[in-house]
Short mmCIF file of C-alpha atoms and ligand atoms in Angstrom, two decimals:
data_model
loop_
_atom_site.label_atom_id
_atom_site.label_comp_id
_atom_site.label_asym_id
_atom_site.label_seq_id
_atom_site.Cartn_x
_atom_site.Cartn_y
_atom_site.Cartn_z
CA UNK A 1 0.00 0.00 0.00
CA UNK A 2 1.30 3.59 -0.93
CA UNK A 3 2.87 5.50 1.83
CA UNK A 4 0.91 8.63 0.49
CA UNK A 5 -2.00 8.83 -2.09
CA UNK A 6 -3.10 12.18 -3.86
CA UNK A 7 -6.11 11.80 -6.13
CA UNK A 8 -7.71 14.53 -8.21
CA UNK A 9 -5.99 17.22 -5.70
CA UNK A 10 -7.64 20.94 -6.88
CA UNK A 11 -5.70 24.28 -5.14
CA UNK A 12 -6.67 27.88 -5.30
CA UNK A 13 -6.11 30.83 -4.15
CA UNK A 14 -8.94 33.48 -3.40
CA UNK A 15 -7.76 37.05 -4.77
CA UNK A 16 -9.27 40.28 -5.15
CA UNK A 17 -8.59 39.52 -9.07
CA UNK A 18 -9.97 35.89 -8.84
CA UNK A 19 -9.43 32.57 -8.32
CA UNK A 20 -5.34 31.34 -8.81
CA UNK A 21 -5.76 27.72 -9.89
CA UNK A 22 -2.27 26.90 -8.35
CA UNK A 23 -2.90 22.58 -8.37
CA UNK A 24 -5.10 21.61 -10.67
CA UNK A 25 -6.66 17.91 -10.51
CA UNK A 26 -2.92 15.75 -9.41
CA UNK A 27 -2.63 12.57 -8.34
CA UNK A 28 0.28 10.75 -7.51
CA UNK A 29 1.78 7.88 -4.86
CA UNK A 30 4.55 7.88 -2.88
CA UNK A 31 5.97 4.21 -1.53
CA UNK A 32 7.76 3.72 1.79
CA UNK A 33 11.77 4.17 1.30
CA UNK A 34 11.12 5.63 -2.42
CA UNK A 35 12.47 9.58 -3.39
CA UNK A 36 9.84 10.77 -5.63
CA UNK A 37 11.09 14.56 -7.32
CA UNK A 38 8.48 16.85 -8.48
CA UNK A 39 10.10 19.32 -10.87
CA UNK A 40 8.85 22.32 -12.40
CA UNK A 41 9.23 26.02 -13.08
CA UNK A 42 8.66 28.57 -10.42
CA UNK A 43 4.51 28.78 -10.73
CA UNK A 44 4.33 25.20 -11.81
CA UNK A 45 2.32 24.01 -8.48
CA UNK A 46 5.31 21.97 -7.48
CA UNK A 47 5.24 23.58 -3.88
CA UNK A 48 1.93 24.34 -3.58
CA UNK A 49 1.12 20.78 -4.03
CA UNK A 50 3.03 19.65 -1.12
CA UNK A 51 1.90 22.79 1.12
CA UNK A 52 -1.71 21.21 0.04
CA UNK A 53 -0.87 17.79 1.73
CA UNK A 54 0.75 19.57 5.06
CA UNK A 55 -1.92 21.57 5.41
CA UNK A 56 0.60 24.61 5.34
CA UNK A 57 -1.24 26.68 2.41
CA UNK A 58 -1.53 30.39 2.73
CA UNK A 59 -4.25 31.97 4.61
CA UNK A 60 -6.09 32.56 1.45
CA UNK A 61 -5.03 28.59 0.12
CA UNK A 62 -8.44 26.66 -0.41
CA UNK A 63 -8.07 22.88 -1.18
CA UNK A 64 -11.29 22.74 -3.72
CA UNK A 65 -11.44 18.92 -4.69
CA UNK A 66 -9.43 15.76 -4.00
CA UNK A 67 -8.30 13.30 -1.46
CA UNK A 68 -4.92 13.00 0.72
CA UNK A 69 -4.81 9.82 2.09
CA UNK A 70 -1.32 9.31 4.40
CA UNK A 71 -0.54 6.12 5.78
CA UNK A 72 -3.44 4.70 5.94
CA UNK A 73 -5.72 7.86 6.86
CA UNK A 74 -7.57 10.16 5.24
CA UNK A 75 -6.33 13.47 5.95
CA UNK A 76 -8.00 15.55 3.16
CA UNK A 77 -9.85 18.67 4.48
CA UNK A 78 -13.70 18.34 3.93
CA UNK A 79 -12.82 14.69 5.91
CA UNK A 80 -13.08 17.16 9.29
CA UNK A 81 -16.23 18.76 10.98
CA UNK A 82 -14.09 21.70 11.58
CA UNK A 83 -10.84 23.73 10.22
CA UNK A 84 -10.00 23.66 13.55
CA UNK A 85 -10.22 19.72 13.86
CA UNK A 86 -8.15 19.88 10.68
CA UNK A 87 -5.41 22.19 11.86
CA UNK A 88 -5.06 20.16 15.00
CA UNK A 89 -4.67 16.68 13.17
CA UNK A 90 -2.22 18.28 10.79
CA UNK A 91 0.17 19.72 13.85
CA UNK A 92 0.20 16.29 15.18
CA UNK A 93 1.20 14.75 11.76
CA UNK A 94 3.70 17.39 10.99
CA UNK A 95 4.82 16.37 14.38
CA UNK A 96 5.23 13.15 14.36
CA UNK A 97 4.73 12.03 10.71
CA UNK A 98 5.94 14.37 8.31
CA UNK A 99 8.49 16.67 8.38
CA UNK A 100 9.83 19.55 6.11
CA UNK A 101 13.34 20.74 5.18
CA UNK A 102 13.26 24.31 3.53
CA UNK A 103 15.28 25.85 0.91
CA UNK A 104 17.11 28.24 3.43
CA UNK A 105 17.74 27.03 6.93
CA UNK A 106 17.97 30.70 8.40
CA UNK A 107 14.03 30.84 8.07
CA UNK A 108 13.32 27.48 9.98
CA UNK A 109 15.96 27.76 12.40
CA UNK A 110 15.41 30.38 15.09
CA UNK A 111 19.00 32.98 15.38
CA UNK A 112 18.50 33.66 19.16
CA UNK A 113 18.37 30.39 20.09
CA UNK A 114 21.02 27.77 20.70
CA UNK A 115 20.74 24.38 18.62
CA UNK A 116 20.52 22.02 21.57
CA UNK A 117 17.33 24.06 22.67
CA UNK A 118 16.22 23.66 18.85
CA UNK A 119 17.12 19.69 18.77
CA UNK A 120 15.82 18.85 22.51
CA UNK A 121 12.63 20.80 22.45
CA UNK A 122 11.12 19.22 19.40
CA UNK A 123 12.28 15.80 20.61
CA UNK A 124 10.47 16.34 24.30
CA UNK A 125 7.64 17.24 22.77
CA UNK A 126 7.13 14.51 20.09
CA UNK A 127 8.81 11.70 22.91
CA UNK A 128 8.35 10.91 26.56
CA UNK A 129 11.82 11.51 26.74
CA UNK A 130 13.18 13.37 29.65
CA UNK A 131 15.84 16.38 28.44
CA UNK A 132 19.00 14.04 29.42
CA UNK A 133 17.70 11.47 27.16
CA UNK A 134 16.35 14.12 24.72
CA UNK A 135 20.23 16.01 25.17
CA UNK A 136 21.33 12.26 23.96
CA UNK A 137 19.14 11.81 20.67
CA UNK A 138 19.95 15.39 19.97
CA UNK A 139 24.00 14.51 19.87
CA UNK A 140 22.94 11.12 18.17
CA UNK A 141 21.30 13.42 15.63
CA UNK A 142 24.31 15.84 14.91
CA UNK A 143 26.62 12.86 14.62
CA UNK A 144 24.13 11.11 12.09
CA UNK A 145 23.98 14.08 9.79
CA UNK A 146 27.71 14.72 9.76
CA UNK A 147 28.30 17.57 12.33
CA UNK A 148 31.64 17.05 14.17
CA UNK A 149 31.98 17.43 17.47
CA UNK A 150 28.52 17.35 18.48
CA UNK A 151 28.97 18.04 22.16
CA UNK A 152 30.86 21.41 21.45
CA UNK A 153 28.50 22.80 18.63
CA UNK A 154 25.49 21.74 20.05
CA UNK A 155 26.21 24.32 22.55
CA UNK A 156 25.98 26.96 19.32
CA UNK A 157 23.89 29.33 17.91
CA UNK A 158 22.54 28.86 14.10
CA UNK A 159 25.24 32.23 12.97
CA UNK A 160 28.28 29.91 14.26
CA UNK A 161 27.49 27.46 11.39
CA UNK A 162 28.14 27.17 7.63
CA UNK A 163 25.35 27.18 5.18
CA UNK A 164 25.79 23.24 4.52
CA UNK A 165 26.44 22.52 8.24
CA UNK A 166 22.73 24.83 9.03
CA UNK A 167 20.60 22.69 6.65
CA UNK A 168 21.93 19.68 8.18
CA UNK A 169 20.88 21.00 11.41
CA UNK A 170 17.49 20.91 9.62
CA UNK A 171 17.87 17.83 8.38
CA UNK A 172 18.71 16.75 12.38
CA UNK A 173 16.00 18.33 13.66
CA UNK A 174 13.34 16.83 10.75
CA UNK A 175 14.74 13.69 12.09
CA UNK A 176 13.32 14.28 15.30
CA UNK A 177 10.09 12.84 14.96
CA UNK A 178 11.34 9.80 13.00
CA UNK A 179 8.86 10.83 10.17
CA UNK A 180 7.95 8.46 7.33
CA UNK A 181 7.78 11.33 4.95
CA UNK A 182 10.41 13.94 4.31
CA UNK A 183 9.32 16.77 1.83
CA UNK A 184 12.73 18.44 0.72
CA UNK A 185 12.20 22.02 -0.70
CA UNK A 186 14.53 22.86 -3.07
CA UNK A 187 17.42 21.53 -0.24
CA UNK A 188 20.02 22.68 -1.92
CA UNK A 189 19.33 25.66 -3.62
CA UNK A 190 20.81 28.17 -1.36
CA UNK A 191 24.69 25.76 -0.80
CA UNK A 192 27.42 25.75 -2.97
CA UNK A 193 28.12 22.84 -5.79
CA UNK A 194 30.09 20.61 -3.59
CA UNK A 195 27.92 20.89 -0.45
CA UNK A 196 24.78 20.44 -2.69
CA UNK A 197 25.96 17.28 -3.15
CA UNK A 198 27.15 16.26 0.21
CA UNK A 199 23.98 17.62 1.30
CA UNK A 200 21.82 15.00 -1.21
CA UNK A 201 23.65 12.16 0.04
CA UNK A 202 23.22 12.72 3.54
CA UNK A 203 19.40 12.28 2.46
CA UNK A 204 19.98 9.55 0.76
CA UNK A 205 21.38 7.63 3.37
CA UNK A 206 18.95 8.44 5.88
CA UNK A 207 15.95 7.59 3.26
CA UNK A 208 18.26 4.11 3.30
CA UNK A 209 18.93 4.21 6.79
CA UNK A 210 15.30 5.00 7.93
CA UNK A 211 13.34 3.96 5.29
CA UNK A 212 11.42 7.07 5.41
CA UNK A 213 9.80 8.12 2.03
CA UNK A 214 11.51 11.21 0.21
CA UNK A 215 9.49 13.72 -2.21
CA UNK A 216 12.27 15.97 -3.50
CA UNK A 217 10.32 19.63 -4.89
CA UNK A 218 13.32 21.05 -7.08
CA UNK A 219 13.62 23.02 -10.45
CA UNK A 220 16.65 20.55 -11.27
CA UNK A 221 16.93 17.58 -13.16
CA UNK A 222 21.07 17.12 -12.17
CA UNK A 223 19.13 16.82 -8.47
CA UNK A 224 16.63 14.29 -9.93
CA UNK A 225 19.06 11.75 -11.35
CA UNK A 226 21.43 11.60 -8.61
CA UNK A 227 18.06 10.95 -5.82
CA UNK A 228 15.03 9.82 -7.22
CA UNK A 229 12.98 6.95 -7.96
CA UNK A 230 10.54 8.79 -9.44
CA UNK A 231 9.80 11.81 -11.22
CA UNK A 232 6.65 13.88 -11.47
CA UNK A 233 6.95 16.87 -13.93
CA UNK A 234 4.71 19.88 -13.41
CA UNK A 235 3.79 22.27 -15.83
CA UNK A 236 1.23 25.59 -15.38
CA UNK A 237 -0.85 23.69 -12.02
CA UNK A 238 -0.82 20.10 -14.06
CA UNK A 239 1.15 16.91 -13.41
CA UNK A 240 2.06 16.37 -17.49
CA UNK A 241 4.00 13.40 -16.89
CA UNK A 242 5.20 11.45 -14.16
CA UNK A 243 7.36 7.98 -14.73
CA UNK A 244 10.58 6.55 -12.67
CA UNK A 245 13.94 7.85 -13.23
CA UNK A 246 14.94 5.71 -16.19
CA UNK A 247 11.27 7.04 -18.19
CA UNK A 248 11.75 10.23 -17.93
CA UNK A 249 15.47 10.92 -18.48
CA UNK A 250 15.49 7.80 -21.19
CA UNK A 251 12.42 7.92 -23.15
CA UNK A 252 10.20 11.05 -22.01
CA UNK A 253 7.21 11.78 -23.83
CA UNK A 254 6.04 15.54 -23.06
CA UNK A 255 7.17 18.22 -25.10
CA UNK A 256 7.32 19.94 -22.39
CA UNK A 257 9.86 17.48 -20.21
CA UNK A 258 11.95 17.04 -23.45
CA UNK A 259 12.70 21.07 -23.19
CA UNK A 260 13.59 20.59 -19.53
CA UNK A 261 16.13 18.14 -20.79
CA UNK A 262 17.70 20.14 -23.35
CA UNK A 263 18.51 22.89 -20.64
CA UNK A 264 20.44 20.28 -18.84
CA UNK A 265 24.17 19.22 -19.97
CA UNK A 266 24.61 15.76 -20.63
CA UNK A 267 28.25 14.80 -19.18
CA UNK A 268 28.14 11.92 -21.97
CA UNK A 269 27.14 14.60 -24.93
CA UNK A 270 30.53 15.72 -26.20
CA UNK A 271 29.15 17.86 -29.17
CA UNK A 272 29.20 21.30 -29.11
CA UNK A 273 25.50 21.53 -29.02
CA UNK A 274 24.09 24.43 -27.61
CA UNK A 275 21.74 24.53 -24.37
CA UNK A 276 18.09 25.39 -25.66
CA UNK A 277 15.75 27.63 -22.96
CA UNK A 278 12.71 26.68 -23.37
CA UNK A 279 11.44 29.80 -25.53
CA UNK A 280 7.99 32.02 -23.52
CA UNK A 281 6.59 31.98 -20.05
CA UNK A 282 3.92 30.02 -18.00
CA UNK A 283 0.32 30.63 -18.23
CA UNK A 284 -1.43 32.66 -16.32
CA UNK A 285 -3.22 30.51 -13.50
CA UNK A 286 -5.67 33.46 -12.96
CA UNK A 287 -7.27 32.72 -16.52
CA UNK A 288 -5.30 29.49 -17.20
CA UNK A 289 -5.62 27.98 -20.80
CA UNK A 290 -8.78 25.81 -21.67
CA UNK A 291 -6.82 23.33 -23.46
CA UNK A 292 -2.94 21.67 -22.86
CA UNK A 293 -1.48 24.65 -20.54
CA UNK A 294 1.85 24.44 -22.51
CA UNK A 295 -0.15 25.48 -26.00
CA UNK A 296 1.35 28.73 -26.04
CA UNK A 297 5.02 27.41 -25.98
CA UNK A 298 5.17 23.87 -27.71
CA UNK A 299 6.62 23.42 -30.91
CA UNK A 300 4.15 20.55 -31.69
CA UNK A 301 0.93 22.29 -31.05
CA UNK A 302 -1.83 21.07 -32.57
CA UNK A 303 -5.57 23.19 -32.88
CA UNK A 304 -6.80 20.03 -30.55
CA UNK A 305 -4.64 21.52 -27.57
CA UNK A 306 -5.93 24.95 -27.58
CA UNK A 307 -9.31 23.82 -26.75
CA UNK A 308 -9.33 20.09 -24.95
CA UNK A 309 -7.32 19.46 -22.38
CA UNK A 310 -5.27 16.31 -22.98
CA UNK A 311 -6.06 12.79 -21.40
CA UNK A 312 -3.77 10.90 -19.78
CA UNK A 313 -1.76 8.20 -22.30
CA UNK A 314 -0.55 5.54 -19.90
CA UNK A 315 2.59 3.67 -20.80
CA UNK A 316 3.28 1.54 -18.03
CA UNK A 317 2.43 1.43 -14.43
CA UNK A 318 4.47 3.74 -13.88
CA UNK A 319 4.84 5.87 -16.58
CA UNK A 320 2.15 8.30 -17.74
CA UNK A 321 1.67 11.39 -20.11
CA UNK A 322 -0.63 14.29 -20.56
CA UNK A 323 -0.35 15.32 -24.16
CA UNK A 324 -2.15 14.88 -27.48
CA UNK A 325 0.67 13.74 -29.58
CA UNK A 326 0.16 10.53 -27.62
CA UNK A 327 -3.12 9.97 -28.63
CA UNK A 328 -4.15 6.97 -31.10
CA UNK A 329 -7.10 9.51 -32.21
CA UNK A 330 -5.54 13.01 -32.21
CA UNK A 331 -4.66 14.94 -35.35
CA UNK A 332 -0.94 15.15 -36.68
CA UNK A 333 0.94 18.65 -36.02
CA UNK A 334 -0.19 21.11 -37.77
CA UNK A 335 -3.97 19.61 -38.34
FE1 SF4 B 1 2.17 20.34 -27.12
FE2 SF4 B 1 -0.37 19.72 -27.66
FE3 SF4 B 1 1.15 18.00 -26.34
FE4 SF4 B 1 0.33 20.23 -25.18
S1 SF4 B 1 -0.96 18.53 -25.87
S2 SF4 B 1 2.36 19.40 -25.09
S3 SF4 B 1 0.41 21.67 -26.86
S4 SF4 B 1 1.42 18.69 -28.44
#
């Protein structure tokens, strides 16, 4: 049984201009011990899909349609009498089950505060443990994610630590509550090359180590290949396509994932062949398109996308598409 099971998930946003149809009808699984990467542009709903699932959206975040169902529960909104009732089950999750690591560790970690009161008061909280056996697990932590000399730094405050050696005091502290689901936020955005990397690894050994199930949110395919299992590629609100590792960077199907490719070097590819951007911007989620939302940038686009929006061409269990080309009954390009 999937760890975590999204079906039909619908987000928007309530403006004074309208409704911002920021997830729009996803669904996805997530196994135990499996690193699933959503990537996307910024705006794709790659976030705001996960925030969904927390229940961390924005005051003005509405989850319209759809069911969350996490290990074994339902935990989709309308499933609770009250907001309240939801808000409360959600702490306790995000407590015990689920935890986050953000892009930049100087938001989640608090400056004024040392890290042993950051590391023991989460684990008193979540444990019956008693602050000498919480002060323990805390230095059990710091070795586990790579910090030397635990005893000494856990005595320091967040400013006394590199950038790599802050986000693995996230990482430490997201460990607290032995979740079964970590939800990485672009991780490694804000480190250097050579951290980035030491920083995905760390993950990947405690995904191995724990067997807690990873979903990876990043704008970067290098990311993708080195970590995940699985892919889901977002695109304007939609999942487009969504397949494991070996689908999408072997034989993807979207036009739309094929561009995200061709901004990535290939190590292997020793021609001089230039990078190619992928040419326009996103659609507008305000008014989003009726039809395929990457109509307005796709070299293939047929009249069809305009106005239908595409069904879903399944290749394999794992491996599925959202685009007309795909389609036994669709027009050719330029029909
Ligand atoms: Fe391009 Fe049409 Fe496929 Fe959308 S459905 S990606 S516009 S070919």
């Amino acid at each position: 049984m999937a760890l975590l099971e999204v079906k039909n998930l619908s987000t928007v946003f309530k403006t004074d201009h309208g409704d911002v149809q920021a997830v729009r009808d996803v669904s996805f699984s997530v196994n135990e011990g499996e690193v699933l990467g959503i990537v996307g542009e910024s705006g794709s709903g790659k976030s705001q899909t996960m925030y969904s699932i927390m229940g961390l959206l924005a005051s003005n975040g509405v989850i319209e349609s759809g069911e969350i169902l996490f290990d074994g529960e339902d935990i989709s909104p309308k499933n609770f009498d009250s907001k309240k009732k939801y808000e409360n089950k959600m702490l306790t999750i995000r407590g015990n089950k689920m935890a986050m690591i953000f892009q930049d560790p100087m938001t989640f970690l608090n400056p004024v505060l040392r890290i042993e009161t950051q590391l023991i008061e989460p684990l008193m909280n979540h444990t019956n443990m008693s602050r000498k056996e919480a002060r323990e697990r805390a230095l059990e932590l710091m070795r586990l994610v790579g910090i030397p000399s635990p005893e000494k730094r856990i005595k320091q405050y967040p400013f006394e630590f590199s950038g790599g050696m802050r986000q693995r005091i996230v990482i430490a502290i997201a460990l607290t509550c032995n979740p079964k689901l970590i939800i990485a936020d672009e991780p490694t955005t804000a480190l250097d090359v050579t951290i980035q990397a030491q920083v995905l690894e760390l993950i990947d050994t405690l995904r191995r180590e724990t067997n807690a199930a990873v979903i990876m949110i990043t704008h970067d395919l290098g990311v993708v290949a080195k970590l995940c299992d699985k892919v889901m590629i977002m695109y304007g609100g939609k999942l487009v396509e969504q397949g494991t590792d070996q689908d999408i960077f072997y034989h993807p199907q979207h036009p739309y994932t094929k561009g995200l490719l061709n901004c990535i070097a290939n190590p292997e590819d020793d021609s001089d062949k230039p990078l190619e951007p992928i040419a326009g911007s996103p659609p507008d989620l305000l008014n989003p398109p009726k039809g395929c939302p990457f109509v307005d940038r796709c070299d293939d686009a047929m009249k069809v996308c305009k106005w239908y929006m595409p069904e879903e061409t399944v290749f394999s269990a794992n491996h599925k598409c959202k685009c007309w080309l795909n389609h036994p009954m669709a027009p050719k390009k330029g029909d």
